[in-house]
Amino acid sequence: MTQIDRALSWLLGGRKPAASHLLLAPASLWLIFLLVIPAGGLIILSFAKNGPYGAIVWEFGLHNYARAFDPKYLPVLLRTLGFAGATTVLCLVLGYPLAYFLTFRAGRWRNALLVGLMVPFWSSCLVAYYSWMIVLGKEGLINTALLRAGFLSAPIGFLYTPFAILLGLVYFYLPFTVLPLYASLEKMPRSVVEAAYDLGAGRWTAFLKITLPLSLPGVVAGCVLTFIPCLGDFLTVEILGGPRYYLLGNLISNQFMMAQDWPFGSALTSLLLAGLVGGLWLYQRWEKA
Amino acid sequence: MAVYCAALFGFLYLPLGVMCVFSFNDARRNVVWRGFTLKWYKALFHDAELMSAMLTSLELAATAAVIAAILGMLASYAMVKHKPFRARGAYDALLNVPLMMPEVALGVGILTFLVRAGYELDFTALACSHALICLPYTVAAVRARLISLQESSLEDAAMDLGATEWQAFVKVTLPLAMPAIISGALLSFTVSFQDFVTSFFVAGIGIVTMPIKIYSMMKFGVTPEINALSVCLLLATFLLIGLNAAFAVRPDEASRH
């Protein structure tokens, strides 16, 4: 047995914690330098002051946070919460029947449909939104069709409206709601529903009293997995919404790429991260209860 | 109910279908059908800037996928095979953070850190950032595979027959884990190839990836060239997902080895 072989075997055998830490070191390096330190840096920066020409003045205070809640920016935060909430509710209402169908009715089509559901998600968000521009635009499919049919005299501006934003968000986040719902419905033992039928429950009663309560973990997981990413969404408004409907993600991007106010941008990002951590914390508490 | 679900799938696929159809349409600005043409596709291949963006994206995705595969393999090996050690839970939690982290926060965080550290934004920085986003996918894929291999205890058998841990790893574990590593790498490739948000923040001025190029073209409105380009991107995604499905480990497969 050579020296190298022995060293590598020590590393792979993992009888000492040092070996485990060593194997995990490359991944940790990545996580620390590109995730932990940047996030920490943003939080520190969020207490600093913005100087002229984007210079950073190290005077610590809460002014950036105060500014985030002043009447100029508060609507953006509220709008973000509103859109995220509306998207979550819509995805849930639209997605529940789909998850139910996939679990109980789809039969041999189930796997194909599950993959089919994921494909728009795997295809670039950019491409998906671009294709909505073709459908919704002033010279787009819907307007052209309606004008030709004589239902309209002038094209409707669907794009750059709250409707388009909501449509884009629901389009993109629907799988995030459906998959956890599907997972929890799938886990449910079929015999419980059959027992309810045997005891004389109708379809609706069985659904309301048995299926729905048992799928509640999936409902909550789906809501969390939709709501939280929605809070940080950036591309939807960038493409389908426009500056009038800026959400938190766009405001953050603007501070870094255009306004060159990095401390304020950092404060906004810290708020976003606080929302994320808070949401996950609530979810974990609910899960344990 | 079946009708409702069909309608929902229609909603998901309608825009993609429309885009495909009109990428073959012989009209510059309109969504009225003017006849079949391939000229938009031909134009793509003669656009030097586009081809260079394509190359950049391919190179970037390949680099990120390889880095993520190596990091993910080492990390999941330690997580699955080593006897439980302190801080394993912390590693576990941390490895999943890139998945939950909003990409905007990740992007501006890395941007701020690198710029403040005086590092010039270059290809390496972008590739490393992409590798970070891909890491959770490779860890998930490889880890599932290693756990199912654990049950078959082939590695133990090799060591009972006198192999060292290193020999057992090279001759048994690595070949058996390879499909999962490839599957994870393909997912990573897909994730990196289409990533817009992180690239938007972290790519320096000189680096133009495919999604960034599409985005800048979109700023000037809908054109048939972008339709054709998007269709190509969509086809590439289908291909990658299909390949991934071929390599992915099915739950029932573990017991057969």
Coordinates of C-alpha atoms in Angstrom, one line a residue:
Chain A
M1 CA 0.0 0.0 0.0
T2 CA 1.5 3.3 -1.1
Q3 CA 1.6 6.4 0.9
I4 CA -0.9 8.2 -1.4
D5 CA -3.3 5.3 -1.3
R6 CA -3.2 5.3 2.5
A7 CA -3.8 9.1 2.7
L8 CA -6.8 8.9 0.3
S9 CA -8.2 6.0 2.1
W10 CA -8.0 7.9 5.4
L11 CA -9.9 10.8 3.7
L12 CA -12.6 8.5 2.2
G13 CA -12.9 6.3 5.3
G14 CA -14.0 9.2 7.4
R15 CA -13.3 7.7 10.8
K16 CA -12.0 11.1 11.9
P17 CA -14.2 14.2 11.7
A18 CA -11.2 16.0 10.2
A19 CA -11.6 13.8 7.1
S20 CA -15.2 14.7 6.7
H21 CA -14.5 18.4 7.1
L22 CA -11.7 18.1 4.5
L23 CA -14.0 16.5 2.0
L24 CA -16.6 19.2 2.6
A25 CA -14.0 22.0 2.4
P26 CA -14.3 22.8 -1.3
A27 CA -18.1 23.1 -1.1
S28 CA -17.8 25.1 2.1
L29 CA -15.3 27.4 0.5
W30 CA -17.9 28.2 -2.2
L31 CA -20.7 28.7 0.3
I32 CA -18.7 30.9 2.5
F33 CA -17.1 33.1 -0.1
L34 CA -20.1 33.4 -2.4
L35 CA -23.0 33.2 0.0
V36 CA -22.2 33.8 3.7
I37 CA -19.7 36.6 3.3
P38 CA -21.6 38.4 0.6
A39 CA -24.8 38.2 2.6
G40 CA -23.0 39.4 5.7
G41 CA -21.4 42.2 3.7
L42 CA -24.7 43.4 2.5
I43 CA -26.1 43.5 6.0
I44 CA -23.1 45.6 7.2
L45 CA -23.3 47.9 4.1
S46 CA -27.0 48.5 4.8
F47 CA -26.1 50.5 7.9
A48 CA -23.6 52.7 6.0
K49 CA -24.3 56.0 4.1
N50 CA -24.2 56.8 0.5
G51 CA -21.7 59.5 -0.6
P52 CA -21.5 61.4 -3.8
Y53 CA -20.9 59.4 -7.0
G54 CA -21.8 56.1 -5.3
A55 CA -18.9 56.3 -2.7
I56 CA -19.6 54.6 0.6
V57 CA -19.4 56.6 3.8
W58 CA -18.9 54.5 6.9
E59 CA -21.3 56.3 9.2
F60 CA -23.5 53.7 10.8
G61 CA -27.2 54.3 11.3
L62 CA -30.6 53.1 10.5
H63 CA -31.4 55.8 7.9
N64 CA -31.5 53.3 5.0
Y65 CA -34.2 51.3 6.7
A66 CA -36.1 54.4 7.6
R67 CA -36.0 55.4 4.0
A68 CA -37.3 52.0 2.8
F69 CA -40.4 52.7 4.8
D70 CA -41.0 56.3 3.8
P71 CA -44.0 57.1 1.6
K72 CA -41.9 57.0 -1.6
Y73 CA -40.8 53.4 -1.2
L74 CA -43.5 51.9 1.1
P75 CA -45.9 51.3 -1.8
V76 CA -43.2 49.2 -3.5
L77 CA -43.0 47.0 -0.4
L78 CA -46.8 46.7 0.0
R79 CA -47.2 46.0 -3.7
T80 CA -44.6 43.2 -3.5
L81 CA -46.5 41.7 -0.6
G82 CA -49.8 42.1 -2.5
F83 CA -48.5 40.5 -5.7
A84 CA -46.9 37.7 -3.8
G85 CA -50.1 37.0 -1.8
A86 CA -52.3 37.2 -4.9
T87 CA -50.0 34.9 -6.8
T88 CA -50.0 32.4 -4.0
V89 CA -53.8 32.4 -3.7
L90 CA -54.3 32.1 -7.4
C91 CA -51.7 29.3 -7.8
L92 CA -53.4 27.4 -5.0
V93 CA -56.9 27.7 -6.3
L94 CA -55.8 26.9 -9.9
G95 CA -53.3 24.3 -8.9
Y96 CA -55.2 22.2 -6.3
P97 CA -57.6 20.6 -8.9
L98 CA -54.6 19.9 -11.1
A99 CA -52.7 18.2 -8.3
Y100 CA -55.8 16.2 -7.4
F101 CA -56.3 15.1 -11.0
L102 CA -52.6 14.1 -11.3
T103 CA -52.8 12.0 -8.1
F104 CA -56.2 10.3 -8.5
R105 CA -57.3 10.5 -12.1
A106 CA -54.3 10.7 -14.4
G107 CA -53.6 6.9 -14.4
R108 CA -50.8 6.0 -16.7
W109 CA -50.5 9.6 -18.0
R110 CA -49.3 10.7 -14.6
N111 CA -45.5 10.7 -15.1
A112 CA -45.8 12.2 -18.5
L113 CA -48.0 15.0 -17.2
L114 CA -45.6 15.7 -14.2
V115 CA -42.7 16.1 -16.6
G116 CA -44.9 18.2 -18.8
L117 CA -45.7 20.5 -15.9
M118 CA -42.0 21.0 -15.2
V119 CA -40.9 21.8 -18.7
P120 CA -42.0 25.4 -18.8
F121 CA -40.3 25.8 -15.4
W122 CA -37.0 24.3 -16.8
S123 CA -37.2 26.3 -19.9
S124 CA -35.8 29.8 -19.4
C125 CA -38.1 32.2 -17.6
L126 CA -36.9 34.8 -20.0
V127 CA -38.1 32.8 -23.0
A128 CA -41.5 32.0 -21.3
Y129 CA -42.1 35.7 -20.6
Y130 CA -41.0 36.7 -24.1
S131 CA -43.5 34.3 -25.5
W132 CA -46.2 36.0 -23.4
M133 CA -45.2 39.3 -25.0
I134 CA -46.1 37.9 -28.4
V135 CA -49.5 36.8 -27.1
L136 CA -50.4 39.9 -25.2
G137 CA -48.7 42.7 -27.0
K138 CA -50.5 45.6 -28.9
E139 CA -49.6 43.9 -32.1
G140 CA -49.9 40.5 -30.4
L141 CA -52.0 37.5 -31.0
I142 CA -55.0 38.4 -28.8
N143 CA -55.3 41.9 -30.1
T144 CA -54.8 41.0 -33.7
A145 CA -57.4 38.3 -33.4
L146 CA -60.0 40.5 -31.7
L147 CA -59.4 43.4 -34.1
R148 CA -59.8 41.1 -37.1
A149 CA -63.0 39.6 -35.7
G150 CA -64.3 43.1 -35.2
F151 CA -64.7 42.9 -31.4
L152 CA -62.3 45.8 -30.9
S153 CA -61.7 49.1 -32.6
A154 CA -58.4 49.8 -31.0
P155 CA -55.9 47.4 -29.4
I156 CA -55.9 46.9 -25.7
G157 CA -52.6 47.4 -23.8
F158 CA -52.4 44.1 -21.9
L159 CA -48.7 44.4 -21.4
Y160 CA -47.3 46.6 -18.6
T161 CA -50.4 46.2 -16.5
P162 CA -50.9 44.5 -13.1
F163 CA -52.8 41.8 -15.1
A164 CA -49.8 40.9 -17.1
I165 CA -47.6 40.8 -14.0
L166 CA -50.0 38.5 -12.2
L167 CA -50.3 36.3 -15.3
G168 CA -46.6 36.0 -15.6
L169 CA -46.1 35.2 -11.9
V170 CA -48.9 32.6 -11.9
Y171 CA -47.5 31.1 -15.1
F172 CA -44.0 30.7 -13.6
Y173 CA -44.8 29.7 -10.0
L174 CA -47.7 27.3 -10.7
P175 CA -45.4 24.2 -10.6
F176 CA -44.0 25.4 -7.2
T177 CA -47.5 25.1 -5.8
V178 CA -48.6 22.0 -7.6
L179 CA -45.7 19.7 -6.9
P180 CA -45.8 19.9 -3.0
L181 CA -49.6 19.5 -3.2
Y182 CA -49.1 16.5 -5.4
A183 CA -46.5 15.0 -3.1
S184 CA -48.8 15.3 0.0
L185 CA -51.9 13.9 -1.9
E186 CA -49.8 11.1 -3.2
K187 CA -48.7 10.1 0.4
M188 CA -52.3 10.0 1.6
P189 CA -53.5 6.4 2.1
R190 CA -56.4 5.7 -0.4
S191 CA -58.1 3.4 2.1
V192 CA -59.1 6.4 4.3
V193 CA -61.2 7.9 1.6
E194 CA -62.7 4.6 0.7
A195 CA -63.6 4.1 4.4
A196 CA -65.4 7.5 4.3
Y197 CA -67.4 6.3 1.2
D198 CA -68.3 3.1 2.9
L199 CA -69.6 5.0 5.9
G200 CA -71.9 6.8 3.6
A201 CA -70.0 10.1 3.0
G202 CA -70.7 11.7 -0.4
R203 CA -67.9 12.9 -2.7
W204 CA -67.9 16.4 -1.3
T205 CA -68.1 15.4 2.3
A206 CA -65.3 12.9 1.8
F207 CA -63.2 15.6 0.1
L208 CA -63.9 18.3 2.7
K209 CA -63.5 16.1 5.8
I210 CA -60.8 13.7 4.7
T211 CA -58.8 14.7 1.6
L212 CA -58.5 18.4 2.2
P213 CA -57.3 18.2 5.8
L214 CA -54.9 15.5 5.0
S215 CA -53.3 17.5 2.2
L216 CA -52.9 20.5 4.4
P217 CA -49.1 20.1 4.8
G218 CA -48.9 20.2 1.0
V219 CA -51.0 23.3 0.9
V220 CA -48.8 25.1 3.4
A221 CA -45.6 23.9 1.7
G222 CA -46.9 25.0 -1.7
C223 CA -47.8 28.4 -0.4
V224 CA -44.4 28.9 1.3
L225 CA -42.6 27.8 -1.9
T226 CA -44.6 30.2 -4.0
F227 CA -44.8 33.2 -1.7
I228 CA -41.2 33.4 -0.8
P229 CA -39.6 33.3 -4.3
C230 CA -42.3 35.8 -5.4
L231 CA -41.0 38.3 -2.9
G232 CA -37.7 38.3 -4.6
D233 CA -39.0 38.1 -8.2
F234 CA -37.3 40.5 -10.5
L235 CA -37.7 39.4 -14.1
T236 CA -41.5 39.4 -14.3
V237 CA -41.9 43.1 -13.8
E238 CA -38.8 43.8 -15.7
I239 CA -40.3 42.3 -18.8
L240 CA -44.1 42.3 -18.4
G241 CA -44.6 45.2 -16.0
G242 CA -42.4 48.2 -16.5
P243 CA -41.2 50.9 -14.0
R244 CA -44.7 51.9 -12.8
Y245 CA -45.1 48.6 -11.1
Y246 CA -41.7 48.1 -9.6
L247 CA -41.5 45.3 -7.0
L248 CA -38.8 44.9 -4.3
G249 CA -36.5 42.9 -6.6
N250 CA -36.6 45.6 -9.2
L251 CA -36.0 48.4 -6.7
I252 CA -33.0 46.5 -5.4
S253 CA -31.6 46.0 -8.9
N254 CA -32.1 49.7 -9.6
Q255 CA -30.1 50.8 -6.6
F256 CA -27.2 48.7 -7.7
M257 CA -27.3 49.0 -11.4
M258 CA -28.7 52.6 -12.0
A259 CA -28.9 54.8 -8.9
Q260 CA -25.6 53.6 -7.5
D261 CA -26.9 53.8 -4.0
W262 CA -25.5 50.5 -2.7
P263 CA -26.1 51.0 1.0
F264 CA -29.8 51.6 0.3
G265 CA -29.9 48.7 -2.0
S266 CA -28.3 46.6 0.7
A267 CA -30.9 47.6 3.2
L268 CA -33.7 46.6 0.8
T269 CA -31.9 43.2 0.2
S270 CA -31.6 42.7 4.0
L271 CA -35.4 43.3 4.3
L272 CA -35.9 40.7 1.5
L273 CA -33.7 38.2 3.4
A274 CA -35.5 39.0 6.6
G275 CA -38.8 38.2 4.9
L276 CA -37.3 34.9 3.7
V277 CA -35.9 33.9 7.0
G278 CA -39.1 34.9 8.8
G279 CA -41.3 33.0 6.4
L280 CA -39.2 29.9 6.7
W281 CA -39.1 30.2 10.5
L282 CA -42.9 30.4 10.7
Y283 CA -43.2 27.5 8.4
Q284 CA -40.9 25.3 10.5
R285 CA -42.8 26.2 13.7
W286 CA -46.0 25.3 12.0
E287 CA -44.5 22.0 10.8
K288 CA -43.4 21.1 14.3
A289 CA -46.7 22.0 15.9
Chain B
M1 CA -61.9 18.0 -14.4
A2 CA -59.9 16.5 -17.2
V3 CA -61.1 19.4 -19.4
Y4 CA -60.0 21.9 -16.7
C5 CA -56.5 20.3 -16.5
A6 CA -56.2 20.3 -20.3
A7 CA -57.0 24.0 -20.2
L8 CA -54.4 24.6 -17.6
F9 CA -51.8 22.8 -19.7
G10 CA -53.0 24.8 -22.6
F11 CA -52.2 27.9 -20.6
L12 CA -48.7 26.6 -19.8
Y13 CA -47.9 25.7 -23.4
L14 CA -49.9 28.2 -25.5
P15 CA -47.3 31.0 -25.4
L16 CA -44.5 28.5 -26.2
G17 CA -46.5 27.1 -29.1
V18 CA -47.3 30.6 -30.5
M19 CA -43.6 31.5 -30.4
C20 CA -42.7 28.3 -32.3
V21 CA -45.3 28.9 -35.0
F22 CA -44.4 32.5 -35.5
S23 CA -40.7 31.8 -35.7
F24 CA -41.5 30.3 -39.1
N25 CA -43.7 33.2 -40.2
D26 CA -42.5 35.3 -43.1
A27 CA -43.5 38.7 -41.6
R28 CA -41.3 41.2 -39.8
R29 CA -43.6 42.8 -37.3
N30 CA -46.9 41.1 -37.4
V31 CA -48.5 38.0 -35.9
V32 CA -50.5 37.5 -39.1
W33 CA -49.5 34.4 -41.0
R34 CA -47.7 35.3 -44.2
G35 CA -46.2 32.0 -45.2
F36 CA -43.5 29.6 -44.1
T37 CA -39.9 30.6 -44.0
L38 CA -36.6 29.5 -42.4
K39 CA -34.9 32.8 -42.9
W40 CA -35.0 33.8 -39.2
Y41 CA -33.1 30.7 -38.3
K42 CA -30.6 31.2 -41.1
A43 CA -30.1 34.8 -39.9
L44 CA -29.2 33.5 -36.4
F45 CA -26.3 31.5 -37.7
H46 CA -24.9 34.5 -39.6
D47 CA -25.0 36.7 -36.5
A48 CA -21.4 36.7 -35.2
E49 CA -22.3 38.4 -31.9
L50 CA -25.0 35.8 -31.2
M51 CA -22.7 32.9 -32.0
S52 CA -20.1 34.3 -29.6
A53 CA -22.8 34.7 -26.9
M54 CA -23.8 31.1 -27.6
L55 CA -20.2 29.9 -27.1
T56 CA -19.8 31.9 -23.9
S57 CA -22.9 30.4 -22.5
L58 CA -21.9 26.9 -23.4
E59 CA -18.4 27.4 -21.9
L60 CA -19.9 28.9 -18.8
A61 CA -22.5 26.1 -18.3
A62 CA -19.9 23.4 -18.9
T63 CA -17.5 25.0 -16.4
A64 CA -20.1 25.5 -13.8
A65 CA -21.5 22.0 -14.2
V66 CA -18.0 20.4 -13.8
I67 CA -17.2 22.5 -10.7
A68 CA -20.6 21.8 -9.2
A69 CA -20.3 18.1 -9.9
I70 CA -16.9 17.8 -8.2
L71 CA -18.0 19.8 -5.2
G72 CA -21.3 18.0 -5.0
M73 CA -19.7 14.6 -5.2
L74 CA -17.1 15.2 -2.5
A75 CA -19.7 16.9 -0.2
S76 CA -22.4 14.2 -0.6
Y77 CA -19.8 11.4 -0.1
A78 CA -18.8 12.9 3.3
M79 CA -22.5 13.4 4.2
V80 CA -23.6 9.9 3.3
K81 CA -20.6 7.6 3.8
H82 CA -18.8 9.1 6.8
K83 CA -19.9 8.3 10.2
P84 CA -22.0 11.1 11.7
F85 CA -19.8 14.0 12.7
R86 CA -20.5 17.3 14.5
A87 CA -21.8 20.1 12.3
R88 CA -23.2 17.7 9.7
G89 CA -26.6 19.3 10.2
A90 CA -25.1 22.8 9.7
Y91 CA -23.5 21.6 6.4
D92 CA -26.8 20.1 5.4
A93 CA -28.7 23.3 5.9
L94 CA -26.1 25.5 4.3
L95 CA -25.9 23.3 1.2
N96 CA -29.6 24.0 0.5
V97 CA -29.5 27.7 1.0
P98 CA -28.6 28.6 -2.6
L99 CA -31.9 27.0 -3.6
M100 CA -34.0 29.2 -1.4
M101 CA -32.0 32.4 -1.7
P102 CA -33.6 34.9 -4.0
E103 CA -31.4 35.3 -7.1
V104 CA -31.5 39.0 -6.8
A105 CA -30.1 38.9 -3.3
L106 CA -27.4 36.4 -4.4
G107 CA -26.5 38.5 -7.4
V108 CA -26.1 41.8 -5.7
G109 CA -24.4 40.1 -2.8
I110 CA -21.7 38.6 -5.0
L111 CA -21.4 41.8 -7.0
T112 CA -20.9 43.9 -3.9
F113 CA -18.4 41.5 -2.3
L114 CA -16.3 41.2 -5.4
V115 CA -16.3 44.9 -6.3
R116 CA -15.5 45.9 -2.7
A117 CA -12.7 43.2 -2.5
G118 CA -11.2 44.9 -5.6
Y119 CA -11.8 41.8 -7.8
E120 CA -12.5 42.6 -11.4
L121 CA -15.7 40.8 -12.6
D122 CA -14.6 38.2 -15.1
F123 CA -15.6 34.8 -16.5
T124 CA -14.1 32.9 -13.5
A125 CA -16.3 34.9 -11.1
L126 CA -19.4 34.2 -13.1
A127 CA -18.6 30.5 -13.5
C128 CA -18.0 30.2 -9.8
S129 CA -21.3 32.0 -9.0
H130 CA -23.2 29.7 -11.4
A131 CA -21.5 26.7 -9.7
L132 CA -22.9 27.8 -6.4
I133 CA -26.5 28.0 -7.8
C134 CA -26.0 24.5 -9.3
L135 CA -24.5 22.9 -6.2
P136 CA -27.8 21.9 -4.5
Y137 CA -28.9 20.1 -7.6
T138 CA -25.8 17.9 -7.8
V139 CA -25.8 17.3 -4.1
A140 CA -29.4 16.1 -4.3
A141 CA -28.8 13.8 -7.2
V142 CA -25.5 12.2 -6.0
R143 CA -26.6 11.9 -2.4
A144 CA -29.8 10.0 -3.4
R145 CA -27.6 7.6 -5.4
L146 CA -25.0 7.1 -2.6
I147 CA -27.8 6.3 -0.1
S148 CA -29.3 3.7 -2.3
L149 CA -25.8 2.2 -2.9
Q150 CA -25.2 2.1 0.8
E151 CA -28.0 -0.4 1.1
S152 CA -26.4 -2.8 -1.5
S153 CA -23.2 -2.8 0.6
L154 CA -21.0 -3.6 -2.5
E155 CA -18.3 -1.3 -1.2
D156 CA -18.2 -3.3 2.1
A157 CA -17.9 -6.5 0.0
A158 CA -14.9 -5.0 -1.9
M159 CA -13.2 -4.1 1.3
D160 CA -13.8 -7.5 2.9
L161 CA -12.0 -8.9 -0.1
G162 CA -9.0 -6.8 0.7
A163 CA -9.5 -3.5 -1.3
T164 CA -8.5 -0.3 0.5
E165 CA -11.1 2.5 0.8
W166 CA -9.5 4.3 -2.1
Q167 CA -9.6 1.2 -4.3
A168 CA -13.2 0.5 -3.4
F169 CA -14.0 4.1 -4.2
V170 CA -12.4 4.0 -7.7
K171 CA -13.5 0.5 -8.6
V172 CA -17.0 0.3 -7.1
T173 CA -18.5 3.5 -5.7
L174 CA -17.4 6.0 -8.4
P175 CA -18.6 3.9 -11.4
L176 CA -21.9 3.2 -9.8
A177 CA -22.4 6.8 -8.8
M178 CA -21.5 8.0 -12.2
P179 CA -25.0 8.1 -13.7
A180 CA -26.1 10.3 -10.8
I181 CA -23.1 12.6 -11.2
I182 CA -23.8 13.0 -14.9
S183 CA -27.5 13.6 -14.2
G184 CA -26.7 16.2 -11.7
A185 CA -24.2 17.8 -14.1
L186 CA -26.8 17.9 -16.9
L187 CA -29.3 19.7 -14.5
S188 CA -26.5 22.1 -13.5
F189 CA -25.8 22.7 -17.2
T190 CA -29.4 23.5 -17.8
V191 CA -29.7 25.8 -14.8
S192 CA -26.5 27.7 -15.7
F193 CA -27.2 27.9 -19.4
Q194 CA -30.5 29.7 -18.8
D195 CA -29.6 31.7 -15.8
F196 CA -30.4 35.4 -16.4
V197 CA -30.7 37.1 -13.0
T198 CA -27.3 36.1 -11.5
S199 CA -25.5 36.8 -14.8
F200 CA -27.2 40.1 -15.1
F201 CA -25.6 41.3 -11.8
V202 CA -22.3 39.3 -11.8
A203 CA -21.2 39.4 -15.5
G204 CA -18.8 42.2 -16.1
I205 CA -19.2 44.4 -19.1
G206 CA -17.4 42.2 -21.6
I207 CA -19.3 39.0 -20.9
V208 CA -22.4 38.4 -22.9
T209 CA -24.2 35.2 -22.3
M210 CA -27.1 34.0 -24.4
P211 CA -29.9 35.0 -22.0
I212 CA -28.3 38.5 -21.6
K213 CA -28.1 38.8 -25.3
I214 CA -31.8 37.8 -25.7
Y215 CA -32.7 40.3 -23.0
S216 CA -30.9 43.2 -24.7
M217 CA -32.6 42.2 -28.0
M218 CA -36.0 42.1 -26.3
K219 CA -35.5 45.7 -25.1
F220 CA -36.2 46.7 -28.8
G221 CA -39.4 44.7 -28.9
V222 CA -40.6 41.4 -30.4
T223 CA -38.8 40.3 -33.5
P224 CA -38.9 37.0 -35.4
E225 CA -35.1 36.5 -34.8
I226 CA -35.8 36.3 -31.0
N227 CA -38.6 33.9 -31.7
A228 CA -36.2 31.6 -33.6
L229 CA -33.6 32.0 -31.0
S230 CA -36.0 31.2 -28.2
V231 CA -37.2 28.1 -30.0
C232 CA -33.6 26.9 -30.3
L233 CA -33.1 27.5 -26.6
L234 CA -36.3 25.6 -25.8
L235 CA -35.2 22.7 -28.0
A236 CA -31.9 22.6 -26.2
T237 CA -33.7 22.5 -22.9
F238 CA -35.9 19.6 -24.0
L239 CA -32.9 17.7 -25.1
L240 CA -31.1 18.3 -21.8
I241 CA -34.1 17.3 -19.7
G242 CA -34.6 14.2 -21.9
L243 CA -30.9 13.2 -21.4
N244 CA -31.2 13.8 -17.7
A245 CA -34.3 11.6 -17.5
A246 CA -32.2 8.9 -19.2
F247 CA -29.4 9.1 -16.6
A248 CA -31.6 9.8 -13.6
V249 CA -31.7 7.0 -11.0
R250 CA -35.1 5.4 -10.6
P251 CA -36.0 4.4 -7.1
D252 CA -36.4 0.7 -8.0
E253 CA -33.0 0.6 -9.7
A254 CA -30.9 0.5 -6.6
S255 CA -31.9 -3.0 -5.6
R256 CA -30.8 -4.4 -8.9
H257 CA -27.1 -3.9 -8.4

